[in-house]
C-alpha atoms as a PDB file:
ATOM      1  CA  MET A   1     101.761  80.798  95.069  1.00  0.00           C
ATOM      2  CA  LYS A   2     100.260  81.286  98.354  1.00  0.00           C
ATOM      3  CA  THR A   3     101.592  84.241 100.174  1.00  0.00           C
ATOM      4  CA  THR A   4     100.955  84.876 103.957  1.00  0.00           C
ATOM      5  CA  PHE A   5     100.411  88.171 105.744  1.00  0.00           C
ATOM      6  CA  GLN A   6     103.836  87.893 107.155  1.00  0.00           C
ATOM      7  CA  GLU A   7     105.578  87.039 103.808  1.00  0.00           C
ATOM      8  CA  ILE A   8     103.912  90.101 101.957  1.00  0.00           C
ATOM      9  CA  SER A   9     104.901  92.309 104.881  1.00  0.00           C
ATOM     10  CA  SER A  10     108.513  91.172 104.530  1.00  0.00           C
ATOM     11  CA  ILE A  11     108.385  91.470 100.828  1.00  0.00           C
ATOM     12  CA  LEU A  12     107.062  94.911 100.822  1.00  0.00           C
ATOM     13  CA  LYS A  13     109.362  95.862 103.861  1.00  0.00           C
ATOM     14  CA  VAL A  14     106.541  97.344 105.783  1.00  0.00           C
ATOM     15  CA  TYR A  15     104.843  96.567 109.175  1.00  0.00           C
ATOM     16  CA  GLN A  16     101.818  94.239 109.120  1.00  0.00           C
ATOM     17  CA  GLN A  17      99.853  96.961 110.695  1.00  0.00           C
ATOM     18  CA  THR A  18     100.911  99.422 107.897  1.00  0.00           C
ATOM     19  CA  ILE A  19      98.820  97.154 105.359  1.00  0.00           C
ATOM     20  CA  LYS A  20      95.965  96.982 107.615  1.00  0.00           C
ATOM     21  CA  ASN A  21      95.923 100.701 108.265  1.00  0.00           C
ATOM     22  CA  PHE A  22      96.453 101.470 104.417  1.00  0.00           C
ATOM     23  CA  CYS A  23      93.447  99.352 103.799  1.00  0.00           C
ATOM     24  CA  SER A  24      91.320 101.172 106.358  1.00  0.00           C
ATOM     25  CA  ASP A  25      92.410 104.482 105.181  1.00  0.00           C
ATOM     26  CA  PHE A  26      91.826 103.951 101.434  1.00  0.00           C
ATOM     27  CA  GLY A  27      88.390 101.957 101.720  1.00  0.00           C
ATOM     28  CA  ILE A  28      89.705  98.410 101.105  1.00  0.00           C
ATOM     29  CA  ASP A  29      88.035  95.697 103.095  1.00  0.00           C
ATOM     30  CA  PHE A  30      91.114  94.087 104.722  1.00  0.00           C
ATOM     31  CA  ASN A  31      89.307  91.262 106.371  1.00  0.00           C
ATOM     32  CA  ASN A  32      87.898  90.357 102.926  1.00  0.00           C
ATOM     33  CA  GLN A  33      91.263  89.856 101.586  1.00  0.00           C
ATOM     34  CA  PHE A  34      92.175  86.378 102.987  1.00  0.00           C
ATOM     35  CA  ILE A  35      91.632  82.926 101.710  1.00  0.00           C
ATOM     36  CA  GLY A  36      89.581  81.375 104.433  1.00  0.00           C
ATOM     37  CA  ARG A  37      89.884  82.658 107.990  1.00  0.00           C
ATOM     38  CA  GLY A  38      92.192  85.705 108.154  1.00  0.00           C
ATOM     39  CA  PHE A  39      94.057  88.340 110.105  1.00  0.00           C
ATOM     40  CA  VAL A  40      96.994  86.391 111.670  1.00  0.00           C
ATOM     41  CA  SER A  41     100.461  86.398 110.457  1.00  0.00           C
ATOM     42  CA  ASN A  42     100.216  83.071 108.724  1.00  0.00           C
ATOM     43  CA  SER A  43      96.982  83.832 106.986  1.00  0.00           C
ATOM     44  CA  ILE A  44      96.913  83.401 103.048  1.00  0.00           C
ATOM     45  CA  PHE A  45      95.961  86.643 101.071  1.00  0.00           C
ATOM     46  CA  LYS A  46      93.957  86.282  98.057  1.00  0.00           C
ATOM     47  CA  PRO A  47      96.321  86.423  94.958  1.00  0.00           C
ATOM     48  CA  GLU A  48      94.542  89.635  93.403  1.00  0.00           C
ATOM     49  CA  PHE A  49      95.322  91.398  96.875  1.00  0.00           C
ATOM     50  CA  ILE A  50      98.862  90.434  96.630  1.00  0.00           C
ATOM     51  CA  ASP A  51      99.144  91.748  93.093  1.00  0.00           C
ATOM     52  CA  PHE A  52      97.534  95.010  94.248  1.00  0.00           C
ATOM     53  CA  LEU A  53      99.961  95.256  97.293  1.00  0.00           C
ATOM     54  CA  LYS A  54     102.960  94.532  94.933  1.00  0.00           C
ATOM     55  CA  SER A  55     101.911  96.962  92.198  1.00  0.00           C
ATOM     56  CA  ASN A  56     101.595  99.756  94.828  1.00  0.00           C
ATOM     57  CA  HIS A  57     104.542  98.875  97.033  1.00  0.00           C
ATOM     58  CA  ASN A  58     106.353 102.083  96.559  1.00  0.00           C
ATOM     59  CA  PHE A  59     103.303 104.186  97.544  1.00  0.00           C
ATOM     60  CA  ILE A  60     102.620 101.937 100.544  1.00  0.00           C
ATOM     61  CA  ARG A  61     106.310 102.551 101.854  1.00  0.00           C
ATOM     62  CA  LEU A  62     105.676 106.233 101.300  1.00  0.00           C
ATOM     63  CA  TYR A  63     102.408 105.878 103.203  1.00  0.00           C
ATOM     64  CA  GLU A  64     104.100 104.044 106.059  1.00  0.00           C
ATOM     65  CA  LYS A  65     106.920 106.600 106.392  1.00  0.00           C
ATOM     66  CA  ASP A  66     104.474 109.456 106.487  1.00  0.00           C
ATOM     67  CA  ASN A  67     102.052 107.661 108.923  1.00  0.00           C
ATOM     68  CA  TYR A  68     104.637 107.057 111.490  1.00  0.00           C
ATOM     69  CA  HIS A  69     106.243 110.378 111.168  1.00  0.00           C
ATOM     70  CA  ASP A  70     105.509 113.143 113.684  1.00  0.00           C
ATOM     71  CA  LYS A  71     103.896 116.152 111.815  1.00  0.00           C
ATOM     72  CA  THR A  72     101.973 119.167 112.226  1.00  0.00           C
ATOM     73  CA  ALA A  73      98.836 120.292 110.264  1.00  0.00           C
ATOM     74  CA  SER A  74     101.096 122.832 108.396  1.00  0.00           C
ATOM     75  CA  TYR A  75     103.414 119.854 107.506  1.00  0.00           C
ATOM     76  CA  ILE A  76     100.489 118.030 106.068  1.00  0.00           C
ATOM     77  CA  ALA A  77      99.066 121.059 104.242  1.00  0.00           C
ATOM     78  CA  LYS A  78     102.342 121.502 102.396  1.00  0.00           C
ATOM     79  CA  LYS A  79     102.849 117.773 101.763  1.00  0.00           C
ATOM     80  CA  ILE A  80      99.411 117.524 100.013  1.00  0.00           C
ATOM     81  CA  ASN A  81      99.169 120.910  98.700  1.00  0.00           C
ATOM     82  CA  ARG A  82      96.017 121.927 100.460  1.00  0.00           C
ATOM     83  CA  PRO A  83      95.300 125.216 102.572  1.00  0.00           C
ATOM     84  CA  LEU A  84      96.182 124.943 106.365  1.00  0.00           C
ATOM     85  CA  ASP A  85      92.539 125.914 107.350  1.00  0.00           C
ATOM     86  CA  GLU A  86      91.221 122.956 105.292  1.00  0.00           C
ATOM     87  CA  ILE A  87      93.535 120.565 107.100  1.00  0.00           C
ATOM     88  CA  GLU A  88      92.720 121.852 110.518  1.00  0.00           C
ATOM     89  CA  LYS A  89      88.948 121.658 109.860  1.00  0.00           C
ATOM     90  CA  TYR A  90      89.373 117.979 108.554  1.00  0.00           C
ATOM     91  CA  LEU A  91      91.420 117.114 111.766  1.00  0.00           C
ATOM     92  CA  LYS A  92      88.979 118.805 114.219  1.00  0.00           C
ATOM     93  CA  LYS A  93      85.957 116.926 112.390  1.00  0.00           C
ATOM     94  CA  ASN A  94      87.511 113.656 112.117  1.00  0.00           C
ATOM     95  CA  ASN A  95      89.841 112.933 114.950  1.00  0.00           C
ATOM     96  CA  SER A  96      88.195 112.556 118.446  1.00  0.00           C
ATOM     97  CA  ASN A  97      91.343 113.864 120.216  1.00  0.00           C
ATOM     98  CA  PHE A  98      90.461 117.372 118.849  1.00  0.00           C
ATOM     99  CA  HIS A  99      86.693 117.305 119.054  1.00  0.00           C
ATOM    100  CA  ASN A 100      86.295 118.793 122.447  1.00  0.00           C
ATOM    101  CA  ASP A 101      89.213 121.273 122.566  1.00  0.00           C
ATOM    102  CA  ILE A 102      88.116 124.257 120.394  1.00  0.00           C
ATOM    103  CA  ASN A 103      91.157 126.212 121.344  1.00  0.00           C
ATOM    104  CA  PHE A 104      93.581 123.370 120.273  1.00  0.00           C
ATOM    105  CA  LYS A 105      96.604 124.917 118.136  1.00  0.00           C
ATOM    106  CA  PHE A 106      97.810 122.631 115.534  1.00  0.00           C
ATOM    107  CA  GLU A 107     100.976 124.635 114.729  1.00  0.00           C
ATOM    108  CA  ASN A 108     102.471 124.227 118.279  1.00  0.00           C
ATOM    109  CA  SER A 109     102.017 120.528 118.113  1.00  0.00           C
ATOM    110  CA  SER A 110     103.748 117.580 116.462  1.00  0.00           C
ATOM    111  CA  CYS A 111     101.068 115.146 118.005  1.00  0.00           C
ATOM    112  CA  LEU A 112      99.924 114.084 114.481  1.00  0.00           C
ATOM    113  CA  LYS A 113     101.650 110.757 114.290  1.00  0.00           C
ATOM    114  CA  TYR A 114      99.650 107.877 113.025  1.00  0.00           C
ATOM    115  CA  ILE A 115      97.631 110.081 110.757  1.00  0.00           C
ATOM    116  CA  SER A 116      98.377 109.800 107.111  1.00  0.00           C
ATOM    117  CA  SER A 117      98.693 112.950 105.074  1.00  0.00           C
ATOM    118  CA  TYR A 118      97.744 110.887 102.091  1.00  0.00           C
ATOM    119  CA  ALA A 119      94.578 109.504 103.826  1.00  0.00           C
ATOM    120  CA  ILE A 120      93.561 113.131 104.491  1.00  0.00           C
ATOM    121  CA  ASP A 121      94.060 114.085 100.938  1.00  0.00           C
ATOM    122  CA  TYR A 122      92.071 111.073  99.822  1.00  0.00           C
ATOM    123  CA  ASN A 123      89.335 112.077 102.196  1.00  0.00           C
ATOM    124  CA  LEU A 124      89.325 115.548 100.858  1.00  0.00           C
ATOM    125  CA  GLY A 125      88.832 114.252  97.289  1.00  0.00           C
ATOM    126  CA  GLY A 126      92.622 113.809  96.189  1.00  0.00           C
ATOM    127  CA  ASN A 127      93.046 111.822  93.018  1.00  0.00           C
ATOM    128  CA  TYR A 128      94.119 108.202  94.040  1.00  0.00           C
ATOM    129  CA  GLU A 129      92.658 106.425  91.163  1.00  0.00           C
ATOM    130  CA  PHE A 130      95.733 104.172  90.973  1.00  0.00           C
ATOM    131  CA  LEU A 131      94.670 102.700  94.456  1.00  0.00           C
ATOM    132  CA  LYS A 132      91.317 101.399  93.090  1.00  0.00           C
ATOM    133  CA  PHE A 133      91.445  97.707  94.183  1.00  0.00           C
ATOM    134  CA  ASN A 134      88.393  96.830  91.733  1.00  0.00           C
ATOM    135  CA  ASN A 135      90.991  97.044  89.107  1.00  0.00           C
ATOM    136  CA  TYR A 136      92.821  93.874  90.380  1.00  0.00           C
ATOM    137  CA  LEU A 137      89.653  91.733  90.903  1.00  0.00           C
ATOM    138  CA  LYS A 138      89.343  88.990  88.306  1.00  0.00           C
END
Protein backbone atom coordinates (compact mmCIF):
# COMPACT_ATOMS: atom_id res chain seq x y z
CA MET A 1 0.00 0.00 0.00
CA LYS A 2 1.31 3.43 -0.90
CA THR A 3 1.22 5.89 1.97
CA THR A 4 1.58 9.63 1.53
CA PHE A 5 3.28 12.07 3.86
CA GLN A 6 -0.13 13.46 4.81
CA GLU A 7 -1.59 9.99 5.48
CA ILE A 8 1.24 8.80 7.74
CA SER A 9 1.05 12.07 9.63
CA SER A 10 -2.66 11.42 10.24
CA ILE A 11 -2.07 7.78 11.17
CA LEU A 12 0.61 8.72 13.71
CA LYS A 13 -1.41 11.74 14.89
CA VAL A 14 1.59 14.06 14.59
CA TYR A 15 2.38 17.12 12.51
CA GLN A 16 4.19 16.59 9.22
CA GLN A 17 6.87 18.96 10.50
CA THR A 18 7.37 16.65 13.48
CA ILE A 19 8.34 13.79 11.17
CA LYS A 20 10.77 16.03 9.32
CA ASN A 21 12.30 17.39 12.55
CA PHE A 22 12.47 13.89 14.05
CA CYS A 23 14.47 12.66 11.06
CA SER A 24 16.82 15.63 11.25
CA ASP A 25 17.36 15.21 14.98
CA PHE A 26 18.09 11.48 14.75
CA GLY A 27 20.27 11.41 11.64
CA ILE A 28 17.76 10.04 9.13
CA ASP A 29 17.93 11.41 5.58
CA PHE A 30 14.33 12.59 5.30
CA ASN A 31 14.58 13.63 1.65
CA ASN A 32 15.69 10.13 0.67
CA GLN A 33 12.59 8.43 2.13
CA PHE A 34 10.24 9.18 -0.74
CA ILE A 35 9.42 7.22 -3.86
CA GLY A 36 10.25 9.66 -6.63
CA ARG A 37 10.09 13.33 -5.88
CA GLY A 38 9.33 14.18 -2.29
CA PHE A 39 8.47 16.61 0.43
CA VAL A 40 4.94 17.63 -0.36
CA SER A 41 1.84 16.36 1.42
CA ASN A 42 0.88 13.92 -1.33
CA SER A 43 4.40 12.50 -1.76
CA ILE A 44 4.67 8.73 -1.29
CA PHE A 45 7.03 7.37 1.37
CA LYS A 46 9.07 4.21 0.86
CA PRO A 47 7.42 1.18 2.55
CA GLU A 48 10.39 0.51 4.86
CA PHE A 49 10.23 4.09 6.13
CA ILE A 50 6.51 3.70 6.82
CA ASP A 51 7.29 0.51 8.79
CA PHE A 52 9.95 2.40 10.75
CA LEU A 53 7.59 5.27 11.57
CA LYS A 54 4.75 2.96 12.59
CA SER A 55 6.95 0.83 14.82
CA ASN A 56 8.27 3.97 16.56
CA HIS A 57 5.00 5.90 16.67
CA ASN A 58 4.81 6.04 20.49
CA PHE A 59 8.27 7.55 20.72
CA ILE A 60 7.57 9.97 17.84
CA ARG A 61 4.50 11.23 19.69
CA LEU A 62 6.56 11.68 22.88
CA TYR A 63 9.17 13.50 20.80
CA GLU A 64 6.52 15.83 19.36
CA LYS A 65 5.06 16.65 22.77
CA ASP A 66 8.53 17.38 24.13
CA ASN A 67 9.67 19.35 21.08
CA TYR A 68 6.71 21.76 21.15
CA HIS A 69 6.71 22.16 24.94
CA ASP A 70 8.25 25.23 26.63
CA LYS A 71 11.12 24.04 28.80
CA THR A 72 14.16 25.16 30.72
CA ALA A 73 17.61 23.63 30.74
CA SER A 74 16.79 22.28 34.20
CA TYR A 75 13.66 20.58 32.87
CA ILE A 76 15.67 18.97 30.06
CA ALA A 77 18.38 17.81 32.48
CA LYS A 78 15.80 16.12 34.70
CA LYS A 79 13.90 14.61 31.78
CA ILE A 80 16.97 12.93 30.28
CA ASN A 81 18.79 12.37 33.58
CA ARG A 82 21.87 14.44 32.76
CA PRO A 83 23.73 17.10 34.78
CA LEU A 84 22.45 20.64 34.26
CA ASP A 85 25.91 21.98 33.39
CA GLU A 86 26.20 19.38 30.60
CA ILE A 87 22.88 20.56 29.13
CA GLU A 88 23.82 24.24 29.38
CA LYS A 89 27.18 23.58 27.73
CA TYR A 90 25.47 21.67 24.92
CA LEU A 91 22.89 24.41 24.37
CA LYS A 92 25.49 27.17 24.26
CA LYS A 93 27.59 25.19 21.80
CA ASN A 94 24.81 23.98 19.51
CA ASN A 95 22.20 26.72 19.44
CA SER A 96 23.09 29.96 17.73
CA ASN A 97 20.66 31.94 19.92
CA PHE A 98 23.00 31.42 22.87
CA HIS A 99 26.41 31.68 21.15
CA ASN A 100 26.99 35.36 21.64
CA ASP A 101 25.49 35.83 25.09
CA ILE A 102 27.94 34.35 27.57
CA ASN A 103 25.83 35.65 30.48
CA PHE A 104 22.59 34.03 29.30
CA LYS A 105 20.78 32.40 32.26
CA PHE A 106 18.96 29.22 31.25
CA GLU A 107 17.15 28.82 34.56
CA ASN A 108 15.19 32.04 34.19
CA SER A 109 13.95 31.22 30.75
CA SER A 110 11.42 28.92 29.19
CA CYS A 111 12.60 29.82 25.72
CA LEU A 112 13.63 26.29 24.85
CA LYS A 113 10.62 25.41 22.74
CA TYR A 114 11.36 23.53 19.49
CA ILE A 115 14.45 21.92 21.01
CA SER A 116 14.02 18.23 21.73
CA SER A 117 15.23 16.87 25.06
CA TYR A 118 15.56 13.47 23.37
CA ALA A 119 17.66 14.88 20.51
CA ILE A 120 19.98 16.50 23.04
CA ASP A 121 20.33 13.17 24.86
CA TYR A 122 20.94 11.39 21.54
CA ASN A 123 23.67 13.89 20.62
CA LEU A 124 25.26 13.48 24.04
CA GLY A 125 25.53 9.72 23.50
CA GLY A 126 22.22 8.46 24.87
CA ASN A 127 21.12 4.98 23.80
CA TYR A 128 18.64 5.23 20.95
CA GLU A 129 19.48 1.96 19.19
CA PHE A 130 15.76 1.32 18.68
CA LEU A 131 15.76 4.26 16.26
CA LYS A 132 18.37 2.78 13.92
CA PHE A 133 16.64 3.12 10.57
CA ASN A 134 19.12 0.74 8.90
CA ASN A 135 17.36 -2.10 10.74
CA TYR A 136 14.31 -1.48 8.53
CA LEU A 137 16.08 -1.44 5.18
CA LYS A 138 15.46 -4.46 2.99
